[in-house]
mmCIF file of C-alpha atoms in Angstrom:
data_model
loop_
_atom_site.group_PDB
_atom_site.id
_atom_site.type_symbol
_atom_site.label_atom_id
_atom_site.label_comp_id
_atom_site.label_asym_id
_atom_site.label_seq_id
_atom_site.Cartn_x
_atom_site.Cartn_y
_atom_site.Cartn_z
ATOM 1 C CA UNK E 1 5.914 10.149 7.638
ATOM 2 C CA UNK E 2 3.170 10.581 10.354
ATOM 3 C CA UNK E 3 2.948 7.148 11.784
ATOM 4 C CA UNK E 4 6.558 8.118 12.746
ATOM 5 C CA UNK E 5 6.498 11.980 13.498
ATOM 6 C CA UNK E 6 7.883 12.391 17.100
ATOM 7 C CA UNK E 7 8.958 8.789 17.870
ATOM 8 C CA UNK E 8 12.176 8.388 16.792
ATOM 9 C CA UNK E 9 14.880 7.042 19.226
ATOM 10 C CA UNK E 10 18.536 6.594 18.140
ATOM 11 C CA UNK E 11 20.775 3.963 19.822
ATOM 12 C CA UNK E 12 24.342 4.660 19.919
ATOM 13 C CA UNK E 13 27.622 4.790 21.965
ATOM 14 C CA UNK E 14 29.661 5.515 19.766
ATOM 15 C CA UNK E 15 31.708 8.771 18.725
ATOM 16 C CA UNK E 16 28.076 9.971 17.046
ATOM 17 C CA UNK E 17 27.001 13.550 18.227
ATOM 18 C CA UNK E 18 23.461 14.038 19.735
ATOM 19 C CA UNK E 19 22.899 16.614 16.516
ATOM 20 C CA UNK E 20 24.239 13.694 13.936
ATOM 21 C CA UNK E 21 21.971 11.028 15.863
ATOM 22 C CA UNK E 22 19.094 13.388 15.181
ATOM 23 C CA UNK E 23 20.234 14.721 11.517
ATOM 24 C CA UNK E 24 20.427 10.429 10.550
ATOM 25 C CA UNK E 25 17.269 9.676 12.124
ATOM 26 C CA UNK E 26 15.284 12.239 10.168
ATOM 27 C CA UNK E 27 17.284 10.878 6.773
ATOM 28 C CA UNK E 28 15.929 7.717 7.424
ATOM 29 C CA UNK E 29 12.350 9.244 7.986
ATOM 30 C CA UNK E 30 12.535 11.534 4.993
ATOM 31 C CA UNK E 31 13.993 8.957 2.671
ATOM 32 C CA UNK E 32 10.629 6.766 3.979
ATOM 33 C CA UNK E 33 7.903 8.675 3.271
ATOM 34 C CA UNK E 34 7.538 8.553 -0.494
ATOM 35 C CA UNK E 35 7.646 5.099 -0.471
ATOM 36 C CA UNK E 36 4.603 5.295 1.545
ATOM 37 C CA UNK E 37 1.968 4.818 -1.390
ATOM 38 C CA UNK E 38 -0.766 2.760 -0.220
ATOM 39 C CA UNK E 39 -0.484 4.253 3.950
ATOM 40 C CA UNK E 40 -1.080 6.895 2.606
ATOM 41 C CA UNK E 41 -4.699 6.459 2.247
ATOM 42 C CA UNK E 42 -5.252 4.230 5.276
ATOM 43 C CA UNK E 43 -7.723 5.386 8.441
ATOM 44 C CA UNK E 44 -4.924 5.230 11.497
ATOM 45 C CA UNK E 45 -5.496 4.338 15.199
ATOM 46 C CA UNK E 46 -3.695 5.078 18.033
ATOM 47 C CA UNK E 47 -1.677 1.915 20.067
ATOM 48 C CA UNK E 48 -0.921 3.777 23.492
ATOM 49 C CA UNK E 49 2.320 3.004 25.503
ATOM 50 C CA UNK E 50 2.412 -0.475 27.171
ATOM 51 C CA UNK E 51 -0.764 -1.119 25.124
ATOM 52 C CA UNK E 52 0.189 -4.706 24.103
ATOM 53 C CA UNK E 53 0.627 -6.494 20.420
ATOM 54 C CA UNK E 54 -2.901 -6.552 19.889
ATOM 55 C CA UNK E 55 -5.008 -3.703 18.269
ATOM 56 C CA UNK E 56 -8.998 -3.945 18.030
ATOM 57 C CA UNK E 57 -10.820 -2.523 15.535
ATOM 58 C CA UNK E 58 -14.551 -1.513 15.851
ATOM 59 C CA UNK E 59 -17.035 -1.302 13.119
ATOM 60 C CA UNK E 60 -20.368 0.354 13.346
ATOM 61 C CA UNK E 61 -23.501 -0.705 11.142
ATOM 62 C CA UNK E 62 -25.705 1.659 9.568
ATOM 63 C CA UNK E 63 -29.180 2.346 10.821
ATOM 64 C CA UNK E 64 -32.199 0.931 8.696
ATOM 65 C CA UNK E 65 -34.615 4.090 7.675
ATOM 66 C CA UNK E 66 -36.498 6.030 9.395
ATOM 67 C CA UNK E 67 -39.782 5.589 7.357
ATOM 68 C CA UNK E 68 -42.410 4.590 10.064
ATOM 69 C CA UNK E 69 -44.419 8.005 10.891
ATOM 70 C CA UNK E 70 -43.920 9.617 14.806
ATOM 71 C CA UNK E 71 -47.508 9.230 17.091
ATOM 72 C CA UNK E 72 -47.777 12.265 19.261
ATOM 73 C CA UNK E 73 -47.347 11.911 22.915
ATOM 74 C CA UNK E 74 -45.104 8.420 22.352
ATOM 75 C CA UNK E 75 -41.625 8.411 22.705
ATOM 76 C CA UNK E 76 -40.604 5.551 19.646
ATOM 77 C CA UNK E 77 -38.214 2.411 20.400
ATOM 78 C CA UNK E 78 -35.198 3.752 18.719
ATOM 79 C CA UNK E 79 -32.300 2.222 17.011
ATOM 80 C CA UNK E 80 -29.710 -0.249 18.817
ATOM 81 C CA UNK E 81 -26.166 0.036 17.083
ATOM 82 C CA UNK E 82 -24.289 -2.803 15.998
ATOM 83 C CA UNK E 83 -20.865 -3.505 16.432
ATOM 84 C CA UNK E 84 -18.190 -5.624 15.352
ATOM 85 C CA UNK E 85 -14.349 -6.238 15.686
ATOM 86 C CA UNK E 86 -11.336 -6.485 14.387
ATOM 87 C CA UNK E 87 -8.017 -7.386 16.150
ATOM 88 C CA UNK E 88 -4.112 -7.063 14.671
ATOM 89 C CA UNK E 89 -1.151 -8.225 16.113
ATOM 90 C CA UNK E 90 1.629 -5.908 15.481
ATOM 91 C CA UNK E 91 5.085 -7.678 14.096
ATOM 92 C CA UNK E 92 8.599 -5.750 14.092
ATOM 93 C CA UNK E 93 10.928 -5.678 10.893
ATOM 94 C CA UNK E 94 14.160 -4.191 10.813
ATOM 95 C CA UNK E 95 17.461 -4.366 9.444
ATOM 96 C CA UNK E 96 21.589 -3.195 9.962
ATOM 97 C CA UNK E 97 24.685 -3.035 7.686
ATOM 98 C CA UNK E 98 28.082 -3.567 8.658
ATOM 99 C CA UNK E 99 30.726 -1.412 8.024
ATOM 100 C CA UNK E 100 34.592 -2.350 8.066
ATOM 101 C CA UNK E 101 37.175 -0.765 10.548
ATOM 102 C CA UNK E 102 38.468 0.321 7.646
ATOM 103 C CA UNK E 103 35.912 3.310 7.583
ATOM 104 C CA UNK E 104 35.184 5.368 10.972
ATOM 105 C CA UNK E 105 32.317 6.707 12.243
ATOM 106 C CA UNK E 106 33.606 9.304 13.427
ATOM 107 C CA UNK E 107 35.232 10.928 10.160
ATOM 108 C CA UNK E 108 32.625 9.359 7.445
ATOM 109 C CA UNK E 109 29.150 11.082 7.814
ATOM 110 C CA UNK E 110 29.091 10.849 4.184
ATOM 111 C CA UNK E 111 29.236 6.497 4.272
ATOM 112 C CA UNK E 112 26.625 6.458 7.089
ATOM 113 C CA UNK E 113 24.409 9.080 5.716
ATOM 114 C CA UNK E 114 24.563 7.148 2.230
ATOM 115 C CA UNK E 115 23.367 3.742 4.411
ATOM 116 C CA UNK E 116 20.848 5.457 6.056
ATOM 117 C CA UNK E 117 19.086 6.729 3.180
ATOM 118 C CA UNK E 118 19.159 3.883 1.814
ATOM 119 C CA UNK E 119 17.890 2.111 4.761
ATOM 120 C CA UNK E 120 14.801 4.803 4.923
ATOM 121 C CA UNK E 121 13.604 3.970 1.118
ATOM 122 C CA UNK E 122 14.108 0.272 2.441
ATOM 123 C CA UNK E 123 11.989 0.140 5.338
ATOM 124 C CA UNK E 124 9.478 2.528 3.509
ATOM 125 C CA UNK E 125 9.323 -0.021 0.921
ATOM 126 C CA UNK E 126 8.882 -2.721 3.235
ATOM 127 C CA UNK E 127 6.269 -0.358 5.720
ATOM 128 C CA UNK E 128 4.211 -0.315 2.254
ATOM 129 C CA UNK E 129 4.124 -3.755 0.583
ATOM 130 C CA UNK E 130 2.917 -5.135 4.521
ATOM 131 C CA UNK E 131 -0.075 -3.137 3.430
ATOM 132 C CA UNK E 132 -0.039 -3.866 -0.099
ATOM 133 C CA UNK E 133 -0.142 -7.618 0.465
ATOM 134 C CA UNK E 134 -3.213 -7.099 3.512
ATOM 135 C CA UNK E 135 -5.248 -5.388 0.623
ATOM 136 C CA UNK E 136 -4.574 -7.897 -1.914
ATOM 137 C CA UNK E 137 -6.713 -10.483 0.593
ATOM 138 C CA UNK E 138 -10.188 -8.467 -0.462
ATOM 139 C CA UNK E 139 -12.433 -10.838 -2.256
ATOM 140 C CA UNK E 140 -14.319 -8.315 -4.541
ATOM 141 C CA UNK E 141 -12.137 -8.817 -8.112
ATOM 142 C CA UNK E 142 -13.083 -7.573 -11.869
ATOM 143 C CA UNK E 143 -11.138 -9.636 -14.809
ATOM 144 C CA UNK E 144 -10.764 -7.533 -17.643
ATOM 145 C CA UNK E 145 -12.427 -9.088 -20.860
ATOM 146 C CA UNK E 146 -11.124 -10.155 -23.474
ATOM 147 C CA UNK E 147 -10.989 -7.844 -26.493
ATOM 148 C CA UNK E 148 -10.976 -8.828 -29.812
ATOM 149 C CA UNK E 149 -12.444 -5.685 -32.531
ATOM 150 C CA UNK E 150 -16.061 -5.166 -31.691
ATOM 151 C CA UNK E 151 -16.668 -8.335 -29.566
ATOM 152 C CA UNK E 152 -15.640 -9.452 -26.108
ATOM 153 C CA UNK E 153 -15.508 -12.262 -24.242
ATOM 154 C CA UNK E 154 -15.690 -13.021 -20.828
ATOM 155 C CA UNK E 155 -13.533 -14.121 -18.509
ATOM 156 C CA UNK E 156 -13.670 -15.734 -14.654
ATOM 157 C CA UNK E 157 -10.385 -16.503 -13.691
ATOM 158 C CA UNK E 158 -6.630 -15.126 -13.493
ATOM 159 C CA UNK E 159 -4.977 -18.108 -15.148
ATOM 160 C CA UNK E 160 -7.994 -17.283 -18.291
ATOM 161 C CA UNK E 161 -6.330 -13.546 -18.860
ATOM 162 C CA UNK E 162 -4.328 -13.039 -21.712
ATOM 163 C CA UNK E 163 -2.541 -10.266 -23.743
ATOM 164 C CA UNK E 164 -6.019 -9.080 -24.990
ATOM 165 C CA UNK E 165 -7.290 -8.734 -21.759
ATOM 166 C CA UNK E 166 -5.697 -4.855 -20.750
ATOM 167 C CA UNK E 167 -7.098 -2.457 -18.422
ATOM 168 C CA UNK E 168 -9.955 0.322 -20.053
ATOM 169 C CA UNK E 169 -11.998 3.162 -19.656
ATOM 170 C CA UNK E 170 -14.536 1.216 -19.324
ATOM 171 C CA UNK E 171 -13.693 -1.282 -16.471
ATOM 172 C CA UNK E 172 -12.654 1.873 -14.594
ATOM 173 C CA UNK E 173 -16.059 3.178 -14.815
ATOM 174 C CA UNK E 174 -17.464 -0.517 -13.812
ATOM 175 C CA UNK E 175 -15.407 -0.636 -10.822
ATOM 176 C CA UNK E 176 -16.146 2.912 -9.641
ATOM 177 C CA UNK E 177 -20.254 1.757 -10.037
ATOM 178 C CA UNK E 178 -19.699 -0.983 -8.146
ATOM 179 C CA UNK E 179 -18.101 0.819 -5.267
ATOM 180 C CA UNK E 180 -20.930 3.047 -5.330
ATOM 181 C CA UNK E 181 -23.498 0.623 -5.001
ATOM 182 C CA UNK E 182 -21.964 -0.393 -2.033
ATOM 183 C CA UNK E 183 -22.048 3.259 -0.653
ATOM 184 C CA UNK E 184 -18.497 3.165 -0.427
ATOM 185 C CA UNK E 185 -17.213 6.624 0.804
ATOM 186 C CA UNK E 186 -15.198 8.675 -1.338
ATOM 187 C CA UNK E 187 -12.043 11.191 -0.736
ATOM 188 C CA UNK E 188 -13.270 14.331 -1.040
ATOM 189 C CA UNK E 189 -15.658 12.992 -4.180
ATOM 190 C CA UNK E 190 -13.317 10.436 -5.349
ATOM 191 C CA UNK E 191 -12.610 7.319 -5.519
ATOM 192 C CA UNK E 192 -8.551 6.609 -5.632
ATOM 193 C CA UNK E 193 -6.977 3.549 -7.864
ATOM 194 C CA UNK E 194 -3.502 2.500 -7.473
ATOM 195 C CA UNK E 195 -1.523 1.145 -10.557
ATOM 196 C CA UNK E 196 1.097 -0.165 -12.030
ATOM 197 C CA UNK E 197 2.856 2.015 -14.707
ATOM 198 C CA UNK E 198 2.519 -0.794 -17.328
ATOM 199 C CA UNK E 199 -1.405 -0.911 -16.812
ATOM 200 C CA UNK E 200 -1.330 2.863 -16.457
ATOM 201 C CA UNK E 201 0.358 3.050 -20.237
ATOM 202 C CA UNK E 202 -3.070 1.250 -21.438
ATOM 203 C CA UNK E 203 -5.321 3.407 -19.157
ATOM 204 C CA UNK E 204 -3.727 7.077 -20.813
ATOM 205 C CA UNK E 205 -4.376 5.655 -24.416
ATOM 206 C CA UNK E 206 -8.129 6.691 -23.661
ATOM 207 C CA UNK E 207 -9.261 9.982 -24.967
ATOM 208 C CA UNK E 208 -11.048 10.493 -21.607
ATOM 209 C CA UNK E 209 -8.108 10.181 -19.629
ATOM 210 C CA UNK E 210 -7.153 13.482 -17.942
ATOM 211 C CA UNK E 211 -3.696 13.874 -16.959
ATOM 212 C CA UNK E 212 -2.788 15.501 -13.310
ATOM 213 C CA UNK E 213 -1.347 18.059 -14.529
ATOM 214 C CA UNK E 214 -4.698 19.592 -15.566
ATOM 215 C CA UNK E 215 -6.129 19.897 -12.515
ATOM 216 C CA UNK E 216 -3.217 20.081 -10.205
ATOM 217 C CA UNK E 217 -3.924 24.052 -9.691
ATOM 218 C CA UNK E 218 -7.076 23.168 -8.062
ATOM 219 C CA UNK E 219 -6.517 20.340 -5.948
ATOM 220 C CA UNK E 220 -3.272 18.616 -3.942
ATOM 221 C CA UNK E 221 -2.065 15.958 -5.640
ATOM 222 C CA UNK E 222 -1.843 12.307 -3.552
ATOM 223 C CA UNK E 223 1.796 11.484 -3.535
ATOM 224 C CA UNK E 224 2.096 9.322 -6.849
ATOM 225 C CA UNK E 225 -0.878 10.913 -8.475
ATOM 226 C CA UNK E 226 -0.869 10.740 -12.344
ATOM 227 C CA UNK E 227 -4.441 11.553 -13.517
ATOM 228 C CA UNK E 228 -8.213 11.015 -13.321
ATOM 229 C CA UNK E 229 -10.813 9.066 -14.887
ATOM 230 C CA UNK E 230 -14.779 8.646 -13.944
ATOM 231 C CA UNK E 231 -14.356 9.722 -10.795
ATOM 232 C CA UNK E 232 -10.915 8.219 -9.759
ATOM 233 C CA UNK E 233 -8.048 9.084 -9.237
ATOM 234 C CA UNK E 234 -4.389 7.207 -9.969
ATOM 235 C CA UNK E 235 -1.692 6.538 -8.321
ATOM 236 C CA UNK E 236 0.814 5.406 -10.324
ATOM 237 C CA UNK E 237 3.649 2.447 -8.239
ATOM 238 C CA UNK E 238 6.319 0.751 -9.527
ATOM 239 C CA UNK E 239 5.274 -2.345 -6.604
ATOM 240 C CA UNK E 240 1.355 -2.786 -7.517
ATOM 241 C CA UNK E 241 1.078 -5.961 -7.583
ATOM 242 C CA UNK E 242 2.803 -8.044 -10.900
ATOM 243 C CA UNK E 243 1.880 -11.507 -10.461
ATOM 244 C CA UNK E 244 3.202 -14.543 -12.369
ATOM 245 C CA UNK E 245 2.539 -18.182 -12.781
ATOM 246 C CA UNK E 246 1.153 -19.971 -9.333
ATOM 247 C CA UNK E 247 0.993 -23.344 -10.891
ATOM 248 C CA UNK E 248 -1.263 -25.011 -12.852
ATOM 249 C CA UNK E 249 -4.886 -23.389 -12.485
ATOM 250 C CA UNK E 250 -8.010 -24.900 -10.576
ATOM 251 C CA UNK E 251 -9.726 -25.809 -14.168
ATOM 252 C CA UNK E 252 -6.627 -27.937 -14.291
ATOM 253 C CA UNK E 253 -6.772 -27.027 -18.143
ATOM 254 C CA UNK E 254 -3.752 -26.448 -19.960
ATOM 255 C CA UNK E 255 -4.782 -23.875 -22.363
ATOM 256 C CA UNK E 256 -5.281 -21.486 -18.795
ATOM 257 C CA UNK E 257 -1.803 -22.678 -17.774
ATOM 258 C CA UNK E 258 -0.030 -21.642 -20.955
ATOM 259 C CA UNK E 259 -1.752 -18.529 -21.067
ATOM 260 C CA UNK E 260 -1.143 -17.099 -17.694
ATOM 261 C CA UNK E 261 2.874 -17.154 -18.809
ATOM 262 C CA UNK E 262 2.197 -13.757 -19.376
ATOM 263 C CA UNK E 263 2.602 -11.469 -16.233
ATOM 264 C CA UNK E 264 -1.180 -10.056 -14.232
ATOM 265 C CA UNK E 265 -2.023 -7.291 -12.905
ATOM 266 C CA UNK E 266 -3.737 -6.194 -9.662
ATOM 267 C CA UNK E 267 -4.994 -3.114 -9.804
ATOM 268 C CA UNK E 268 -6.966 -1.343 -6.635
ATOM 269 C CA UNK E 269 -9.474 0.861 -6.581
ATOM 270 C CA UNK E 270 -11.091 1.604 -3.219
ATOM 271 C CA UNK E 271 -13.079 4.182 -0.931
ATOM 272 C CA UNK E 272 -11.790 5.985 2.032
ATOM 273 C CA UNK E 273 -11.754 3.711 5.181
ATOM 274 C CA UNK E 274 -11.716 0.739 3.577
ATOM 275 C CA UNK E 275 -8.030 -0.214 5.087
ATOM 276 C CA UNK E 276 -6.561 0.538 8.485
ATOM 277 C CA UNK E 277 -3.559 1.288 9.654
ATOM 278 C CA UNK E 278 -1.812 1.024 13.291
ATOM 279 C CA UNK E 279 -0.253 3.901 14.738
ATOM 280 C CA UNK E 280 2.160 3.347 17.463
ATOM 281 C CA UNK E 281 2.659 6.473 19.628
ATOM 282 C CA UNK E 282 6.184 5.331 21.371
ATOM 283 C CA UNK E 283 9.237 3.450 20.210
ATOM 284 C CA UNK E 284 7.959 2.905 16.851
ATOM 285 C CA UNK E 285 10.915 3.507 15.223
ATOM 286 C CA UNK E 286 14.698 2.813 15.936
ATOM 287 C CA UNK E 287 17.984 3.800 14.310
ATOM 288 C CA UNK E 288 19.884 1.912 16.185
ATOM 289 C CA UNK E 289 24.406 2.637 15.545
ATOM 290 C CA UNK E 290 26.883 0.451 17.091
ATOM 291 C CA UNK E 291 30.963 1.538 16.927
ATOM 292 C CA UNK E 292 33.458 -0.927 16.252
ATOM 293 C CA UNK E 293 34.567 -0.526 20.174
ATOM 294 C CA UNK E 294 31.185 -1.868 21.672
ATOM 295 C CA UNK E 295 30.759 -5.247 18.856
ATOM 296 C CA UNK E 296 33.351 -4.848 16.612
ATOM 297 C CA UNK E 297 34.784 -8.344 17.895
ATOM 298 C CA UNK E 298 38.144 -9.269 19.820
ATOM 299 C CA UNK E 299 40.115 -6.645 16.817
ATOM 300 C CA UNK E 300 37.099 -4.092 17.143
ATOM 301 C CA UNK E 301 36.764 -4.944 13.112
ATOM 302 C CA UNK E 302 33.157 -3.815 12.165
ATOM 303 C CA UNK E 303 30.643 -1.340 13.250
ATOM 304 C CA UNK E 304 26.801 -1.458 12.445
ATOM 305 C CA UNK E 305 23.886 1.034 11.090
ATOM 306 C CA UNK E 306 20.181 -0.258 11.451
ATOM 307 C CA UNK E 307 16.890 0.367 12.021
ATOM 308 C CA UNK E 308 13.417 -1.218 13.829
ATOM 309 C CA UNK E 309 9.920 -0.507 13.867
ATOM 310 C CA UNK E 310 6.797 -2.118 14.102
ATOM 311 C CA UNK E 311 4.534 -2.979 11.664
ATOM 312 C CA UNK E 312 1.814 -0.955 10.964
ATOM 313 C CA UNK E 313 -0.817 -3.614 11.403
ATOM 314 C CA UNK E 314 -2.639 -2.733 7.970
ATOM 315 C CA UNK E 315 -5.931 -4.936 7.878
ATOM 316 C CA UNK E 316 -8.634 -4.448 5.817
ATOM 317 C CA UNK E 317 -11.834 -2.675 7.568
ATOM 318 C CA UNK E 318 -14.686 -2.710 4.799
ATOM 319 C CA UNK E 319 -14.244 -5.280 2.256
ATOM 320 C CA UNK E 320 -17.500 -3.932 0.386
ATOM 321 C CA UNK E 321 -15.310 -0.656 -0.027
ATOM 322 C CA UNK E 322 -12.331 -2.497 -1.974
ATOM 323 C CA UNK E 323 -11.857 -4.352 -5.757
ATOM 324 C CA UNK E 324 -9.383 -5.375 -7.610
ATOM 325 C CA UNK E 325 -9.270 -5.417 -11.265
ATOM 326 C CA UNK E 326 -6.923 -8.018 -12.986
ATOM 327 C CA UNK E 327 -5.645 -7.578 -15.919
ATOM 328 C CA UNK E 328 -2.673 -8.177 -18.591
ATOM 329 C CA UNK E 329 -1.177 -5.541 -20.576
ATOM 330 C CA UNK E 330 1.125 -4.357 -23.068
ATOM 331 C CA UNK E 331 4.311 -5.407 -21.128
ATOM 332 C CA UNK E 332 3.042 -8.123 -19.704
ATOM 333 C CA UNK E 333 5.578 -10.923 -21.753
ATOM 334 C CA UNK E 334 8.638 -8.908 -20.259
ATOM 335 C CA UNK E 335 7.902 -6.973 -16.656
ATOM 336 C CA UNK E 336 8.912 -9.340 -13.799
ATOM 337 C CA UNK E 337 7.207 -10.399 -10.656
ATOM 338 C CA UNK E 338 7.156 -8.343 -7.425
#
């Protein structure tokens, strides 16, 4: 896990060995990093030491063209730059388990390594869905149509989408031409979608679908990777976005309310830079172990594992360079909310 690689700081005084402190602390990073979905694919910057809570973000414009001809002998009036910003305030998360004096830290590595692994996937988990929910803001959405044979109908709102209304090849290929004509950059040539594995199960129905697998020889996979299609590449999560009922819609018509029982989908695609990332270079990340002899209590009863970090700021940078598609699909009457 980058944002992390070098900063982690162990708290104990307790019976835990320097070697174990380290040994736990790198559990917790390891069992973090392949929950890391979304970060993975977000532009990082640097928050020095003693830096504050605050991160700014610059943004650059383009230049217009070039297209007026040079006169010899005159030096032209050249291009200003424009600029604009971005701030974050950073948050902390964290959390702890307590164990009973019935186990000791001492004699069961196994019970504190199996509560620090769990405790990495956790705060991976959480590390993601902070971004997750900071890309969901963008405003540039698709709804998937609804298909019925040969004809389909239109449709403008998330409350409107039904079970006809899945993810295709086509609306893959429509969101990939829209990033492009907003000169959205690519990674290495392509664009990358995240997806649920519900809406994923449509998607691979689609003769043009091309599984990983086929093309893994020739390039490295993105963690989560499942295949390509027009240009973009999937990555397949369990925590995209499954949304449910948020009351009664803004038509105020029933006929949306009663059809948006069934679950939605979110599903991103996006260029590279369109999301940022903070990356704290000290004391992001704490694994913090307390024996039953320092806060165990008047008996010395309990001892405690956790962990803290701070958030990783996620914003989004270039709105042009994001969508969402919404959709339904086939297992939209039983998946739940997330």
């Amino acid at each position: 896990m980058q944002m992390f690689a070098g900063e982690m700081n162990t708290q104990t005084t307790g019976g835990l060995s320097a070697e174990m402190k380290t040994y736990y602390g790198m559990e917790l990073l390891e069992n973090a990093r392949p929950q890391l979905v979304h970060n993975q694919f977000a532009a990082t910057k640097g928050l020095p030491v003693g830096g504050g809570k605050t991160v700014e973000w610059r943004k650059f414009g383009a230049f217009d063209k070039a297209l007026t001809p040079l006169t010899e002998g005159v030096t032209p009036d050249g291009s200003g730059i424009s600029v604009s910003y971005i701030t974050k305030e950073l948050a902390q998360y964290g959390d702890y388990t307590t164990v009973s004096d019935m186990l000791d830290l001492t004699a069961i590595d196994d019970v504190v390594l199996e509560i620090t692994d769990r405790h990495g996937a956790n705060m991976g988990l959480t590390l993601d869905t902070v971004t997750r929910n900071e890309i969901q803001q963008g405003e540039q959405v698709i709804y998937a149509p609804r298909k019925d044979g040969n004809s389909s109908t239109e449709v403008v709102h998330r409350y409107a989408l039904d079970g006809q209304c899945k993810m295709t090849s086509e609306l893959v290929a429509k969101a990939a031409t829209q990033l492009k004509k907003m000169n959205a950059p690519t990674f290495d040539g392509k664009y990358v979608c995240i997806i649920h594995p519900s809406v994923a199960f449509d998607l691979r129905q689609d003769e043009a679908w091309i599984a990983a697998h086929q093309y893994a020889a020739a390039t490295e996979l993105f963690s989560g990777e499942i295949g390509e299609l027009h240009g973009v590449r999937f990555i397949e999560n369990v925590f995209a976005p499954v949304l449910g009922v948020a009351g009664e819609s803004a038509e105020g018509d029933d006929e949306y309310v009663n059809k948006s029982r069934s679950r939605t989908y979110a599903t991103y695609f996006f260029g590279k830079d369109s999301f940022g990332i903070i990356d704290p270079e000290g004391g992001a990340l704490e694994m913090i172990v307390h024996d039953k002899g320092e806060i165990g209590g008047p008996l010395n009863q309990f001892s405690t594992i956790g962990y803290k970090f701070e958030t990783n700021g996620a914003t989004i940078l270039y709105p042009e360079r994001l969508l969402r598609v919404m959709s339904c699909s086939s297992f939209s009457a039983s998946d739940e909310t997330n």
